[in-house]
């Protein structure tokens, strides 16, 4: 997905509007006869009759359904005017995205040698102080270096996953965290990103449920958050100060993976004006 940023003194990434290209992002396929589907305006996908606008070639999103050839050989692809070619992928980035505080090129080509500026990242982003840019939150604590110049996104304190096994005699548990704001110390190093995980497993033949009891993770959603995964897929997210009116679950326990939740808490030391950050999540099993 292409990202864009807008800022005066604040920056936040959002979906690109059609006016950036003069095209409707919901109409990537060109409604022209196939014999007209040729450069410089169009591109004909291999082995299909799909014709796409040339500005969607090498834009980081696959549009050709069979081979994805609109995103292959991008390093040799000449980018249109008013775009920047990413050195590692060949992706073409609109000039309006250059030096806007968000990484659109994976290697950050679009944010290199930019003038200094004040940047405030959106809730789903992490601020790299060394470059004064925002990167996607999912890049933090992923084991990859070089995404922030000082690798501050990999300054992480990751605890081992705590496993909790429910049983008919002990059918429920509460996973909770409460972190108090430390005393001010201007000489202290930047604290690491705290990552804690729990795996809650239901008994065989039971269903597993989860419901938040309280959420106090900031005035906005992110970056500190709780993610709940089911079989490797994200099932729910807790963030901000909301009290989500949901209950997730009803997983038939055919094996340990089917009848379990992985709960991951990422804390970025973002207390703001609050004195603490906390959440409480109730998990239980039932044969109903």
CSV table of C-alpha atoms in Angstrom, one decimal:
chain,number,residue,atom,x,y,z
A,1,UNK,CA,0.0,0.0,0.0
A,2,UNK,CA,1.3,3.5,-0.9
A,3,UNK,CA,1.6,5.8,2.1
A,4,UNK,CA,1.5,9.5,2.2
A,5,UNK,CA,2.2,12.1,4.9
A,6,UNK,CA,0.9,15.6,5.5
A,7,UNK,CA,2.3,18.1,8.0
A,8,UNK,CA,2.7,21.6,9.1
A,9,UNK,CA,4.5,20.9,12.3
A,10,UNK,CA,2.8,17.5,12.7
A,11,UNK,CA,3.2,14.5,10.4
A,12,UNK,CA,0.9,11.5,10.0
A,13,UNK,CA,0.7,8.9,7.3
A,14,UNK,CA,-2.6,8.3,5.5
A,15,UNK,CA,-3.8,6.9,2.2
A,16,UNK,CA,-2.8,8.7,-1.0
A,17,UNK,CA,-5.6,10.7,-2.6
A,18,UNK,CA,-6.3,10.3,-6.3
A,19,UNK,CA,-5.2,13.9,-6.9
A,20,UNK,CA,-1.5,12.9,-6.3
A,21,UNK,CA,-1.6,11.0,-9.6
A,22,UNK,CA,-4.7,12.5,-11.3
A,23,UNK,CA,-6.1,9.0,-11.3
A,24,UNK,CA,-8.7,7.1,-9.3
A,25,UNK,CA,-7.0,4.5,-7.1
A,26,UNK,CA,-10.1,2.4,-7.3
A,27,UNK,CA,-9.9,2.3,-11.1
A,28,UNK,CA,-6.4,1.0,-11.7
A,29,UNK,CA,-7.4,-1.0,-14.7
A,30,UNK,CA,-7.8,1.1,-17.9
A,31,UNK,CA,-11.0,0.9,-19.8
A,32,UNK,CA,-9.4,1.0,-23.3
A,33,UNK,CA,-9.3,-1.5,-26.2
A,34,UNK,CA,-6.4,-4.0,-25.8
A,35,UNK,CA,-4.7,-2.7,-29.0
A,36,UNK,CA,-4.3,0.7,-27.3
A,37,UNK,CA,-2.8,-0.8,-24.1
A,38,UNK,CA,0.8,0.1,-24.7
A,39,UNK,CA,3.5,2.5,-23.4
A,40,UNK,CA,3.8,5.3,-22.5
A,41,UNK,CA,0.3,5.5,-21.0
A,42,UNK,CA,-0.6,1.9,-20.3
A,43,UNK,CA,0.9,-1.5,-19.4
A,44,UNK,CA,-0.6,-4.9,-20.6
A,45,UNK,CA,-0.2,-7.6,-18.0
A,46,UNK,CA,1.5,-10.8,-19.2
A,47,UNK,CA,-0.8,-13.7,-20.1
A,48,UNK,CA,-4.0,-11.7,-19.4
A,49,UNK,CA,-6.1,-9.0,-21.0
A,50,UNK,CA,-5.7,-6.7,-17.9
A,51,UNK,CA,-4.5,-3.2,-18.9
A,52,UNK,CA,-3.3,-0.9,-16.1
A,53,UNK,CA,-2.3,2.7,-16.1
A,54,UNK,CA,1.5,3.1,-16.3
A,55,UNK,CA,1.6,5.1,-13.1
A,56,UNK,CA,0.6,1.9,-11.3
A,57,UNK,CA,3.6,0.0,-12.6
A,58,UNK,CA,6.3,-0.4,-9.9
A,59,UNK,CA,4.3,1.4,-7.3
A,60,UNK,CA,4.7,-1.2,-4.7
A,61,UNK,CA,1.3,-2.9,-5.2
A,62,UNK,CA,0.7,-5.9,-7.4
A,63,UNK,CA,-2.1,-5.3,-10.0
A,64,UNK,CA,-1.4,-8.0,-12.6
A,65,UNK,CA,-3.3,-10.9,-11.2
A,66,UNK,CA,-1.4,-13.9,-12.6
A,67,UNK,CA,2.3,-13.1,-12.6
A,68,UNK,CA,2.5,-9.8,-10.7
A,69,UNK,CA,4.7,-8.6,-13.6
A,70,UNK,CA,3.8,-5.0,-13.0
A,71,UNK,CA,6.1,-5.1,-10.0
A,72,UNK,CA,9.0,-7.2,-11.5
A,73,UNK,CA,12.2,-5.8,-13.0
A,74,UNK,CA,11.5,-2.5,-11.3
A,75,UNK,CA,15.2,-1.6,-11.0
A,76,UNK,CA,15.3,-1.2,-14.8
A,77,UNK,CA,11.9,0.5,-15.0
A,78,UNK,CA,12.1,4.2,-15.9
A,79,UNK,CA,10.0,6.1,-13.4
A,80,UNK,CA,7.6,8.8,-14.6
A,81,UNK,CA,8.4,12.5,-14.1
A,82,UNK,CA,7.9,13.9,-10.7
A,83,UNK,CA,8.7,10.6,-9.0
A,84,UNK,CA,11.8,9.2,-7.2
A,85,UNK,CA,13.1,5.7,-7.8
A,86,UNK,CA,13.9,3.7,-4.6
A,87,UNK,CA,17.4,2.3,-4.9
A,88,UNK,CA,16.7,-1.1,-3.4
A,89,UNK,CA,13.3,-2.0,-5.0
A,90,UNK,CA,13.0,0.3,-8.0
A,91,UNK,CA,9.6,1.4,-6.7
A,92,UNK,CA,8.5,4.9,-8.0
A,93,UNK,CA,7.7,7.3,-5.2
A,94,UNK,CA,5.8,10.6,-5.9
A,95,UNK,CA,8.0,13.7,-5.3
A,96,UNK,CA,5.4,14.9,-2.9
A,97,UNK,CA,6.4,12.0,-0.6
A,98,UNK,CA,10.1,13.0,-0.5
A,99,UNK,CA,11.3,14.5,2.8
A,100,UNK,CA,7.8,14.3,4.3
A,101,UNK,CA,8.9,12.4,7.4
A,102,UNK,CA,7.6,8.9,6.4
A,103,UNK,CA,9.6,6.1,4.8
A,104,UNK,CA,8.0,5.2,1.5
A,105,UNK,CA,11.2,3.5,0.1
A,106,UNK,CA,12.1,0.5,2.3
A,107,UNK,CA,15.7,1.7,2.5
A,108,UNK,CA,14.6,5.3,3.2
A,109,UNK,CA,15.9,6.8,0.0
A,110,UNK,CA,13.0,9.3,0.0
A,111,UNK,CA,14.0,10.6,3.5
A,112,UNK,CA,17.8,11.0,3.0
A,113,UNK,CA,19.6,14.4,3.1
A,114,UNK,CA,16.4,16.2,4.1
A,115,UNK,CA,16.3,19.5,6.0
A,116,UNK,CA,15.7,19.3,9.7
A,117,UNK,CA,12.1,19.6,10.9
A,118,UNK,CA,9.8,18.9,13.8
A,119,UNK,CA,7.9,15.7,13.3
A,120,UNK,CA,5.2,14.0,15.4
A,121,UNK,CA,4.5,10.5,14.2
A,122,UNK,CA,1.0,9.0,14.0
A,123,UNK,CA,-0.1,6.3,16.4
A,124,UNK,CA,0.9,3.4,14.1
A,125,UNK,CA,4.5,4.8,13.6
A,126,UNK,CA,7.8,4.9,15.5
A,127,UNK,CA,10.0,8.0,15.6
A,128,UNK,CA,13.6,7.6,14.6
A,129,UNK,CA,15.5,10.4,16.3
A,130,UNK,CA,18.7,10.0,14.3
A,131,UNK,CA,16.9,10.8,11.0
A,132,UNK,CA,13.9,12.6,12.4
A,133,UNK,CA,11.6,10.3,10.4
A,134,UNK,CA,8.7,8.0,11.2
A,135,UNK,CA,8.8,4.3,10.3
A,136,UNK,CA,5.9,1.7,10.5
A,137,UNK,CA,5.4,0.4,14.0
A,138,UNK,CA,5.6,-3.2,12.8
A,139,UNK,CA,9.3,-2.6,12.0
A,140,UNK,CA,10.1,-2.3,15.7
A,141,UNK,CA,11.6,-5.3,17.5
A,142,UNK,CA,11.6,-7.3,14.3
A,143,UNK,CA,15.3,-8.2,14.5
A,144,UNK,CA,16.2,-6.1,11.3
A,145,UNK,CA,18.8,-3.4,11.7
A,146,UNK,CA,19.3,-0.3,9.6
A,147,UNK,CA,15.7,0.8,9.5
A,148,UNK,CA,16.5,3.6,12.0
A,149,UNK,CA,20.0,5.0,11.6
A,150,UNK,CA,20.8,4.4,15.2
A,151,UNK,CA,18.8,1.1,15.4
A,152,UNK,CA,16.7,2.6,18.2
A,153,UNK,CA,13.8,0.5,16.8
A,154,UNK,CA,15.7,-2.6,17.9
A,155,UNK,CA,16.4,-1.4,21.4
A,156,UNK,CA,14.0,-3.9,22.9
A,157,UNK,CA,13.5,-5.7,26.2
A,158,UNK,CA,11.7,-8.9,25.1
A,159,UNK,CA,10.5,-11.3,27.7
A,160,UNK,CA,10.0,-15.0,27.1
A,161,UNK,CA,6.4,-15.9,26.4
A,162,UNK,CA,4.5,-17.0,29.5
A,163,UNK,CA,2.3,-20.0,28.9
A,164,UNK,CA,-0.9,-20.4,30.8
A,165,UNK,CA,-2.9,-23.6,30.6
A,166,UNK,CA,-6.5,-23.6,31.5
A,167,UNK,CA,-8.3,-26.6,32.9
A,168,UNK,CA,-11.8,-27.6,34.2
A,169,UNK,CA,-10.6,-26.9,37.7
A,170,UNK,CA,-9.0,-23.6,36.7
A,171,UNK,CA,-11.1,-22.4,33.8
A,172,UNK,CA,-10.1,-18.7,33.6
A,173,UNK,CA,-7.2,-16.3,34.0
A,174,UNK,CA,-6.6,-12.5,33.9
A,175,UNK,CA,-3.6,-11.1,31.9
A,176,UNK,CA,-2.8,-7.6,33.1
A,177,UNK,CA,0.0,-5.0,33.2
A,178,UNK,CA,0.4,-1.8,35.2
A,179,UNK,CA,3.5,0.3,34.6
A,180,UNK,CA,4.1,3.5,36.6
A,181,UNK,CA,5.9,6.5,35.2
A,182,UNK,CA,9.4,6.8,36.6
A,183,UNK,CA,10.9,9.8,38.2
A,184,UNK,CA,12.4,12.4,35.8
A,185,UNK,CA,16.0,11.8,35.1
A,186,UNK,CA,17.5,13.9,32.3
A,187,UNK,CA,20.8,11.8,32.3
A,188,UNK,CA,19.1,8.5,31.8
A,189,UNK,CA,19.5,6.6,28.5
A,190,UNK,CA,16.4,6.1,26.3
A,191,UNK,CA,14.5,3.2,27.9
A,192,UNK,CA,14.1,0.1,25.7
A,193,UNK,CA,10.8,-0.9,24.0
A,194,UNK,CA,9.2,-3.4,26.4
A,195,UNK,CA,7.7,-6.5,24.8
A,196,UNK,CA,5.8,-9.1,26.9
A,197,UNK,CA,3.8,-12.1,25.6
A,198,UNK,CA,1.4,-14.6,27.0
A,199,UNK,CA,0.0,-17.8,25.4
A,200,UNK,CA,-3.3,-18.9,26.9
A,201,UNK,CA,-4.3,-22.5,26.1
A,202,UNK,CA,-7.7,-24.0,26.6
A,203,UNK,CA,-8.4,-27.6,27.6
A,204,UNK,CA,-9.1,-30.0,24.7
A,205,UNK,CA,-12.8,-30.0,23.8
A,206,UNK,CA,-13.4,-26.5,25.3
A,207,UNK,CA,-13.9,-23.1,23.6
A,208,UNK,CA,-11.7,-20.1,24.5
A,209,UNK,CA,-12.9,-16.6,25.0
A,210,UNK,CA,-11.3,-13.2,25.7
A,211,UNK,CA,-12.8,-9.9,26.9
A,212,UNK,CA,-11.0,-6.7,28.0
A,213,UNK,CA,-11.8,-5.5,31.6
A,214,UNK,CA,-9.9,-2.2,31.4
A,215,UNK,CA,-7.7,-0.4,28.9
A,216,UNK,CA,-5.6,2.7,29.9
A,217,UNK,CA,-2.8,2.9,27.3
A,218,UNK,CA,-2.9,6.6,26.3
A,219,UNK,CA,-5.1,9.4,25.0
A,220,UNK,CA,-4.7,8.1,21.4
A,221,UNK,CA,-4.5,4.7,19.9
A,222,UNK,CA,-0.8,3.7,19.7
A,223,UNK,CA,2.1,3.3,19.7
A,224,UNK,CA,1.7,1.3,23.0
A,225,UNK,CA,-0.8,-1.4,22.4
A,226,UNK,CA,-1.9,-5.0,23.0
A,227,UNK,CA,-2.3,-7.4,20.1
A,228,UNK,CA,-4.2,-10.7,20.3
A,229,UNK,CA,-3.3,-13.4,17.8
A,230,UNK,CA,-5.2,-16.6,16.9
A,231,UNK,CA,-3.3,-19.1,14.8
A,232,UNK,CA,-0.8,-16.5,13.7
A,233,UNK,CA,-3.5,-14.0,12.6
A,234,UNK,CA,-4.3,-10.9,14.5
A,235,UNK,CA,-7.8,-11.3,16.1
A,236,UNK,CA,-8.0,-8.0,18.1
A,237,UNK,CA,-6.1,-4.9,19.2
A,238,UNK,CA,-6.4,-3.0,22.5
A,239,UNK,CA,-5.0,0.6,22.6
A,240,UNK,CA,-5.8,4.1,23.8
A,241,UNK,CA,-8.2,4.6,26.7
A,242,UNK,CA,-11.2,2.9,25.1
A,243,UNK,CA,-13.2,0.1,26.7
A,244,UNK,CA,-14.0,-2.0,23.7
A,245,UNK,CA,-17.4,-3.6,23.9
A,246,UNK,CA,-16.3,-6.8,22.4
A,247,UNK,CA,-15.7,-10.4,23.3
A,248,UNK,CA,-13.7,-12.6,20.9
A,249,UNK,CA,-13.4,-16.3,20.9
A,250,UNK,CA,-15.4,-19.5,20.4
A,251,UNK,CA,-12.5,-21.5,19.0
A,252,UNK,CA,-13.0,-25.2,18.8
A,253,UNK,CA,-10.0,-26.8,20.5
A,254,UNK,CA,-9.0,-29.5,18.0
A,255,UNK,CA,-5.3,-28.9,18.9
A,256,UNK,CA,-3.2,-26.5,21.0
A,257,UNK,CA,-3.0,-23.9,18.3
A,258,UNK,CA,-6.7,-23.9,17.5
A,259,UNK,CA,-7.6,-23.5,21.2
A,260,UNK,CA,-5.1,-20.8,22.2
A,261,UNK,CA,-4.5,-17.0,22.1
A,262,UNK,CA,-1.1,-15.3,21.9
A,263,UNK,CA,-1.3,-11.9,23.6
A,264,UNK,CA,1.6,-9.5,22.9
A,265,UNK,CA,2.1,-6.2,24.8
A,266,UNK,CA,4.4,-3.5,23.3
A,267,UNK,CA,5.2,-0.5,25.5
A,268,UNK,CA,7.1,2.5,24.1
A,269,UNK,CA,7.5,4.5,27.3
A,270,UNK,CA,4.9,6.9,26.0
A,271,UNK,CA,3.4,8.1,29.3
A,272,UNK,CA,2.6,11.6,28.1
A,273,UNK,CA,0.8,13.5,30.9
A,274,UNK,CA,-0.4,10.3,32.6
A,275,UNK,CA,1.2,8.6,35.6
A,276,UNK,CA,0.8,5.0,34.4
A,277,UNK,CA,-0.1,2.6,31.6
A,278,UNK,CA,-2.2,-0.5,32.2
A,279,UNK,CA,-4.6,-3.0,30.7
A,280,UNK,CA,-6.5,-6.0,32.0
A,281,UNK,CA,-7.8,-8.9,29.8
A,282,UNK,CA,-10.0,-11.7,31.0
A,283,UNK,CA,-9.7,-15.1,29.3
A,284,UNK,CA,-11.8,-18.2,30.0
A,285,UNK,CA,-12.8,-21.5,28.6
A,286,UNK,CA,-16.2,-23.0,28.3
A,287,UNK,CA,-17.9,-26.1,26.7
A,288,UNK,CA,-20.6,-23.8,25.3
